[in-house]
Tab-separated table of C-alpha atoms and ligand atoms in Angstrom:
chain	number	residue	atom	x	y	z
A	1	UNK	CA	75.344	111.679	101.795
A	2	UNK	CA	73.026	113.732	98.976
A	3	UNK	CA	70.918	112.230	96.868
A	4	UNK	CA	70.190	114.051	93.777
A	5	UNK	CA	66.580	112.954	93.432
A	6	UNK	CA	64.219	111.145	95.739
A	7	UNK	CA	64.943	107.997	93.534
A	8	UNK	CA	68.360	107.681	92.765
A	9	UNK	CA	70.057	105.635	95.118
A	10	UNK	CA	72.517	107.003	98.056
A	11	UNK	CA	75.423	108.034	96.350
A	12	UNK	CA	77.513	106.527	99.772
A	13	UNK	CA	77.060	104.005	102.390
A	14	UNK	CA	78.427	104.564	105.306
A	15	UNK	CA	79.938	100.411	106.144
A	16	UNK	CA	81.899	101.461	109.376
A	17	UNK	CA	82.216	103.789	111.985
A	18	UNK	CA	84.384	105.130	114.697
A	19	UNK	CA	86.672	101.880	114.469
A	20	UNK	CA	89.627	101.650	116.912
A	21	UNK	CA	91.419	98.461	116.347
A	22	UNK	CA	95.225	97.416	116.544
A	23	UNK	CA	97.589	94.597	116.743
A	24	UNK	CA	100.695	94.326	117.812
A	25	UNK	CA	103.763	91.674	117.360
A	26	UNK	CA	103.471	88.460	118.616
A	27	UNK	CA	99.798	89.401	119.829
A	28	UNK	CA	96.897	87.683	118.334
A	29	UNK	CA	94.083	89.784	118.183
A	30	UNK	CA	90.524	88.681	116.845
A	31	UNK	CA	87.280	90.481	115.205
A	32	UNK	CA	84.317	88.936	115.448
A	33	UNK	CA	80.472	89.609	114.437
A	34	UNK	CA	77.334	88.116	112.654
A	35	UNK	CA	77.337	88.459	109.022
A	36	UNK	CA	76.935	91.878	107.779
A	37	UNK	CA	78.622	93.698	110.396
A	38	UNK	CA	81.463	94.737	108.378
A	39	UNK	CA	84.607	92.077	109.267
A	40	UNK	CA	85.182	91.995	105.570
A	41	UNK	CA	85.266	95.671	105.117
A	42	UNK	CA	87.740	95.935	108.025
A	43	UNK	CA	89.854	93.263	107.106
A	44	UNK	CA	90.252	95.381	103.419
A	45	UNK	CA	90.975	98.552	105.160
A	46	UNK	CA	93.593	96.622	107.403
A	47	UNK	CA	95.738	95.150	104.261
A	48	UNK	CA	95.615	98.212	102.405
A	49	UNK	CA	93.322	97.345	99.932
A	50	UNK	CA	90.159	99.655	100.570
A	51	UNK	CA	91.626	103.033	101.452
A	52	UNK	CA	89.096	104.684	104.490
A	53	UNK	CA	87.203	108.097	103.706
A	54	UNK	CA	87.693	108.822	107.288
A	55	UNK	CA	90.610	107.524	110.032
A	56	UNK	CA	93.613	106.579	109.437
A	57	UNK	CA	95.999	103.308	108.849
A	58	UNK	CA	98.802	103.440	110.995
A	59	UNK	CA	101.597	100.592	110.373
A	60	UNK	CA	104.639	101.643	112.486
A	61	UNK	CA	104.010	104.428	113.005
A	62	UNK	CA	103.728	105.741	109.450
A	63	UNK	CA	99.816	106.675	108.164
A	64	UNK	CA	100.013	103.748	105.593
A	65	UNK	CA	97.896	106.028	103.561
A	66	UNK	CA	100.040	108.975	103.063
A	67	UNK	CA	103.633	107.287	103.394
A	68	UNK	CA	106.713	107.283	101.273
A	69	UNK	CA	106.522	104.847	98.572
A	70	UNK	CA	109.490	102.605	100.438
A	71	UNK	CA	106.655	102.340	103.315
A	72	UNK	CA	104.341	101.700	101.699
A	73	UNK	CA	106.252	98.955	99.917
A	74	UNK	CA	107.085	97.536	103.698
A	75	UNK	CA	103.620	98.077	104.350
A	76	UNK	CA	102.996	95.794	101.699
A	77	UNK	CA	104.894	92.538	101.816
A	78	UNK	CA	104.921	93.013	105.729
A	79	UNK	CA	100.479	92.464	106.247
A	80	UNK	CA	99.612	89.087	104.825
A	81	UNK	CA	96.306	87.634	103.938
A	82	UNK	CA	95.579	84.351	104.753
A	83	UNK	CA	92.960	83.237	101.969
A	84	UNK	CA	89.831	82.230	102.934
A	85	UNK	CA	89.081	79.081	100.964
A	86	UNK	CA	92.213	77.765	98.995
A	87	UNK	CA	90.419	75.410	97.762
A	88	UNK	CA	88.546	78.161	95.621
A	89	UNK	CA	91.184	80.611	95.379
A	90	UNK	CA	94.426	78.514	94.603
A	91	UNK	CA	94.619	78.279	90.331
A	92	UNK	CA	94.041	74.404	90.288
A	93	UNK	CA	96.502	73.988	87.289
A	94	UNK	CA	99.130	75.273	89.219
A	95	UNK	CA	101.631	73.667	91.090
A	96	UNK	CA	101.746	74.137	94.960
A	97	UNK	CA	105.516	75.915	94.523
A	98	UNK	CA	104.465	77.561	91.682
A	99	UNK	CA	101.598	79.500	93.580
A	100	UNK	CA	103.816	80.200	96.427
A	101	UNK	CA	106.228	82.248	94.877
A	102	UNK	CA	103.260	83.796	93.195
A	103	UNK	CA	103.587	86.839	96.117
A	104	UNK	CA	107.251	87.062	95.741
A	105	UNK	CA	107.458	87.916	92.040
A	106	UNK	CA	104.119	90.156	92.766
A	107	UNK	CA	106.184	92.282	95.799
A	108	UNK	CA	109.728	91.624	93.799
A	109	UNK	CA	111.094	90.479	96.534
A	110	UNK	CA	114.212	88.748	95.938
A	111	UNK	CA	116.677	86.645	97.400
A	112	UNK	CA	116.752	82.755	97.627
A	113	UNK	CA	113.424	81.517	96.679
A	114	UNK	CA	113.923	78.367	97.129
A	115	UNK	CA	115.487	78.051	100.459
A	116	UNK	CA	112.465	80.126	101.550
A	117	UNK	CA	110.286	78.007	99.887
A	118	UNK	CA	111.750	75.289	102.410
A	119	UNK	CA	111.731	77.253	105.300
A	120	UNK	CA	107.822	77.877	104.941
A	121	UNK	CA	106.829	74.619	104.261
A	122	UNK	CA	108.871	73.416	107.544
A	123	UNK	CA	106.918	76.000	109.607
A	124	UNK	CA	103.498	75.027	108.299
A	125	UNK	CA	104.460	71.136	108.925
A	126	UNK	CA	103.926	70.199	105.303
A	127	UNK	CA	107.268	68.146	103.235
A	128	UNK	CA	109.295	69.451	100.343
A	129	UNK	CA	106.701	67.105	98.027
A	130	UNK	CA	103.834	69.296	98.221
A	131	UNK	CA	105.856	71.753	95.540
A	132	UNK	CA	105.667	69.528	92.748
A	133	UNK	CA	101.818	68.682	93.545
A	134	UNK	CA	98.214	70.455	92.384
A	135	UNK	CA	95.700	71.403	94.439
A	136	UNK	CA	93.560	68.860	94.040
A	137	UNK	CA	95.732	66.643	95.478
A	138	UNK	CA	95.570	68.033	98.897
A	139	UNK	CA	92.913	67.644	101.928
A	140	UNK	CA	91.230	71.069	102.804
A	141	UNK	CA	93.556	71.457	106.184
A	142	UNK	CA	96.845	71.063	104.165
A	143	UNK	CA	95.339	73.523	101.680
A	144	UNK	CA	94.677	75.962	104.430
A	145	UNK	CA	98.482	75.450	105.502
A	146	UNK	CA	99.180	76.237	101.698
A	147	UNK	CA	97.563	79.158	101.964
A	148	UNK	CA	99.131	80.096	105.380
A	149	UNK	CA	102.693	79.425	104.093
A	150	UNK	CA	101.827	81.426	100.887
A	151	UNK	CA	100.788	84.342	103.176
A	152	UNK	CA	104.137	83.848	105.195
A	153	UNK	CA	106.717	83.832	102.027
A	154	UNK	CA	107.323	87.182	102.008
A	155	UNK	CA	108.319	86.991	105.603
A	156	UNK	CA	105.321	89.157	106.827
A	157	UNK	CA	104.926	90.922	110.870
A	158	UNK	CA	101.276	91.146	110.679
A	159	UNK	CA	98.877	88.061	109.140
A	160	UNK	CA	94.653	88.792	108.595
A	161	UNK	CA	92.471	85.888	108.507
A	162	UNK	CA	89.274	86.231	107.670
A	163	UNK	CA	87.629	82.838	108.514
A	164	UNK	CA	90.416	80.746	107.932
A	165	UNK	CA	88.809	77.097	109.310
A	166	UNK	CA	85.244	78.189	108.259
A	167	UNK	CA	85.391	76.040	105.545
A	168	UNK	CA	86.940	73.147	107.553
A	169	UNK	CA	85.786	69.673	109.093
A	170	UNK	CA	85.587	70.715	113.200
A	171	UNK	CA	88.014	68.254	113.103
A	172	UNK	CA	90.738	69.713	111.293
A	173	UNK	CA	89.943	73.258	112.633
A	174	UNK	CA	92.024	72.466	115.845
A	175	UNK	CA	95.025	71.954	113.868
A	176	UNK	CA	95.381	75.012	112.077
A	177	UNK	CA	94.085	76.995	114.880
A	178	UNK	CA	97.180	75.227	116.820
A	179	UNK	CA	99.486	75.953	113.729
A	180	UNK	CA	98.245	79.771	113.763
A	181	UNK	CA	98.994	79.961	117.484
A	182	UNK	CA	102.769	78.570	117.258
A	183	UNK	CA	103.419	80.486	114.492
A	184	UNK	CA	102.255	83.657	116.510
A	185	UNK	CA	104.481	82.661	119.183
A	186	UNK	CA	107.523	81.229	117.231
A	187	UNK	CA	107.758	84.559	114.465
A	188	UNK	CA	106.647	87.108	117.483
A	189	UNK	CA	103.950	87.671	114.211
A	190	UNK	CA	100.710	89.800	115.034
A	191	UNK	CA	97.475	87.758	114.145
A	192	UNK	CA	94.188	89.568	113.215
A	193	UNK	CA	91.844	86.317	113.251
A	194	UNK	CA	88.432	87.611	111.780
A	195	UNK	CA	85.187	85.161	112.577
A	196	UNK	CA	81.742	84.463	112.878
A	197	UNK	CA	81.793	82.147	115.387
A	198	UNK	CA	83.212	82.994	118.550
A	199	UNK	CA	84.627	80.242	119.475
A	200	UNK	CA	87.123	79.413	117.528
A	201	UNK	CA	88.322	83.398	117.932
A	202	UNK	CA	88.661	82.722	121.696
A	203	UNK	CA	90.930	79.482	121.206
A	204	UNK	CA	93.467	81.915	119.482
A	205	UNK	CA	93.756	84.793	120.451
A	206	UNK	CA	93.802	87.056	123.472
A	207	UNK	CA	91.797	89.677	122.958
A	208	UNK	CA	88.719	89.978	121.456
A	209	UNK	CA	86.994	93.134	119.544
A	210	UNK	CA	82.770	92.350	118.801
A	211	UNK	CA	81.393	94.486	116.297
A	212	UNK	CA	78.193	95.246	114.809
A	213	UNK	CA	76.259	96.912	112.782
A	214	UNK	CA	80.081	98.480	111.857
A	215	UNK	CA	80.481	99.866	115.361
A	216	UNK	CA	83.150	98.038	117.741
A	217	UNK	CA	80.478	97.433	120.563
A	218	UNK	CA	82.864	94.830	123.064
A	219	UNK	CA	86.241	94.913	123.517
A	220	UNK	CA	87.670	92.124	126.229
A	221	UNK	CA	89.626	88.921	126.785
A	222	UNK	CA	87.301	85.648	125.288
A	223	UNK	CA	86.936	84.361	128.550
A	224	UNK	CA	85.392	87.895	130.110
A	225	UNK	CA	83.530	87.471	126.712
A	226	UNK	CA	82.217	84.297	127.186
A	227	UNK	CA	80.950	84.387	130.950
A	228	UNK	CA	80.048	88.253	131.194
A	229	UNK	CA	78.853	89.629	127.790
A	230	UNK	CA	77.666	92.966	128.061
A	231	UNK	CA	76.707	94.038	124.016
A	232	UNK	CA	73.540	91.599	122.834
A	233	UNK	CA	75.644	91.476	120.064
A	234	UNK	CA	78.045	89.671	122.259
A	235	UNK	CA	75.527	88.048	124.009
A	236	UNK	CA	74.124	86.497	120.641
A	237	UNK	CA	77.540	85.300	119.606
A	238	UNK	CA	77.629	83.406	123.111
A	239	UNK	CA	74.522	81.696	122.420
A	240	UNK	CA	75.322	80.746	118.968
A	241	UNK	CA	78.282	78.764	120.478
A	242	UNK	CA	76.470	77.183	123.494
A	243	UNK	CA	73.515	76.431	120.561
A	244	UNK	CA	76.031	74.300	118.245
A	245	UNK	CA	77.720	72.771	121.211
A	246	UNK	CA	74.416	71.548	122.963
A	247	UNK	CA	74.124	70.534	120.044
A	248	UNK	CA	77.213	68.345	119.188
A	249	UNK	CA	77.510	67.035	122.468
A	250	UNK	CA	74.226	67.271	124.442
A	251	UNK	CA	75.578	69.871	126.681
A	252	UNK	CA	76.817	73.399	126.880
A	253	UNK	CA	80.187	74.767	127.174
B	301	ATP	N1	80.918	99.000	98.791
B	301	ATP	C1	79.805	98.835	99.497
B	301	ATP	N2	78.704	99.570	99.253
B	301	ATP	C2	77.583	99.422	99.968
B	301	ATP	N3	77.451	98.535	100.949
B	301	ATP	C3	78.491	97.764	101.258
B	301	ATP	C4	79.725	97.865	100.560
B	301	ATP	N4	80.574	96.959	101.095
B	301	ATP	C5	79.908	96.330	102.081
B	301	ATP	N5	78.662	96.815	102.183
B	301	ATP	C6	77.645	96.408	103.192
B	301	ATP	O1	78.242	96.620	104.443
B	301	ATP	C7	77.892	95.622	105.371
B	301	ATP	C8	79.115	94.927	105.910
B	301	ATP	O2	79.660	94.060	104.927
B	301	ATP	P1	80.874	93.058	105.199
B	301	ATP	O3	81.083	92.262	103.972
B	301	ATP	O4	82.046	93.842	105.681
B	301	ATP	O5	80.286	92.147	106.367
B	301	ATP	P2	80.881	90.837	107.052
B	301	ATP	O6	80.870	91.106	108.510
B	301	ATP	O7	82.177	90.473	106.444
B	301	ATP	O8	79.798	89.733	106.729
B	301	ATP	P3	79.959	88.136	106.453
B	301	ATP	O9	80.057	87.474	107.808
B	301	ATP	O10	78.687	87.780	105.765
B	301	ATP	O11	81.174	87.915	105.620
B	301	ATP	C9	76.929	94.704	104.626
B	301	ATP	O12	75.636	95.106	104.928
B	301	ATP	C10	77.284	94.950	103.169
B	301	ATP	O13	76.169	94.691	102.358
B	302	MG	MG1	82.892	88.693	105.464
């Protein structure tokens, strides 16, 4: 980093560092860390959409960075992104079948769209209706399992949430959490579950990578997490949990 006058502003930023993280089928993996710690960042490198000035992407075994074009195009349609808030980010004139071939025609995948279409919606538990229907329409957890069978239409091997029940009633969050882990186990599909909130990371997956300050500081399974933290970072994510839970229910975990 060179600045080329004491006021001009770093010409780089330096978001994360010495990152080791992998996933692989039928594993669900999950990243968690207080806001600013670079999860977002991550999750971009991970899908392909930020491309890292240092390190490498590996998806099998091909550097996803410097691969054949008919890699990359695997690459591609085979790491989904589970959107964060559908209810935001699905086009609320557009119907529910309409949006889910959206990733199809933007891959060109093709093949029976329509059968697929079916297949999907009978893996996310939702019925043939929802296709003619609008978002609007919907409650938020369907819309998340819109947005989950969008992300599984072009038949992916690797899904990346990034706080996929945030935006939920604690209610519904159990359900797609459930859905998420089925789906793991049922399409031997690699999850990378990215959170704030620690619990909801250790309902779903089985190991569990902390980071901070864009540093992976805690790598273990939730439970080692939850009753021996060694990072504070970890530590603070623990007592976030046992905070809202006291909380909710007038005792801790
Ligand atoms: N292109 C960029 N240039 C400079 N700083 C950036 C850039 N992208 C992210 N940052 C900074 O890097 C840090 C990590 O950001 P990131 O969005 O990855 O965090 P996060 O863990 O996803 O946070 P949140 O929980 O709030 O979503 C933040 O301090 C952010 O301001
Ligand atoms: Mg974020």
């Amino acid at each position: 980093m060179q600045r080329t006058s004491l006021f001009a502003p770093p010409s780089s930023f330096k978001v994360l560092d010495s990152i080791d993280f992998d996933v692989c089928a039928g594993e669900a993996v999950g990243l968690v860390g207080e806001s600013g710690a670079g999860k977002t960042t991550l999750t971009r490198i991970l899908i392909g959409m930020e491309r890292p000035q240092q390190g490498r992407l590996i998806f099998e075994g091909n550097d996803v960075w410097s691969a054949t074009p008919a890699e990359r195009e695997r690459f591609r349609r085979s790491v989904q992104m589970v959107l964060q808030n559908p209810r935001s980010s699905l086009d609320p004139r557009m119907r529910i079948g309409t949006a889910l071939l959206e990733p199809m025609r933007s891959l060109r995948i093709e093949g029976d769209h329509i059968k697929r279409l079916h297949e999907v919606l009978e893996q996310v538990g939702l019925d043939k209706s929802a296709l003619e229907r609008f978002p609007h329409e919907f409650s938020g957890g369907q819309l998340q399992r819109i947005a989950i069978a969008r992300a599984l239409m072009p038949n992916p091997r690797v899904l990346v949430a990034d706080e996929p029940v945030s935006a939920l009633d604690v209610s519904i969050q159990a359900q797609v959490l459930n859905l998420l882990r089925d789906l793991v186990r049922d399409l031997n599909l690699g999850l990378v579950f990215i959170a704030h909130d620690l619990s909801v990371v250790a309902y779903t997956t089985s190991r569990v990578s902390v980071i901070a300050a864009g540093r992976i500081v805690e790598v273990g399974q939730p439970v080692e997490l939850f009753t021996r933290p060694t990072a504070a970072a970890t530590r603070n994510l623990v007592d976030a949990v046992l905070t809202v839970e006291a909380g909710l229910e007038g005792k801790a975990l």
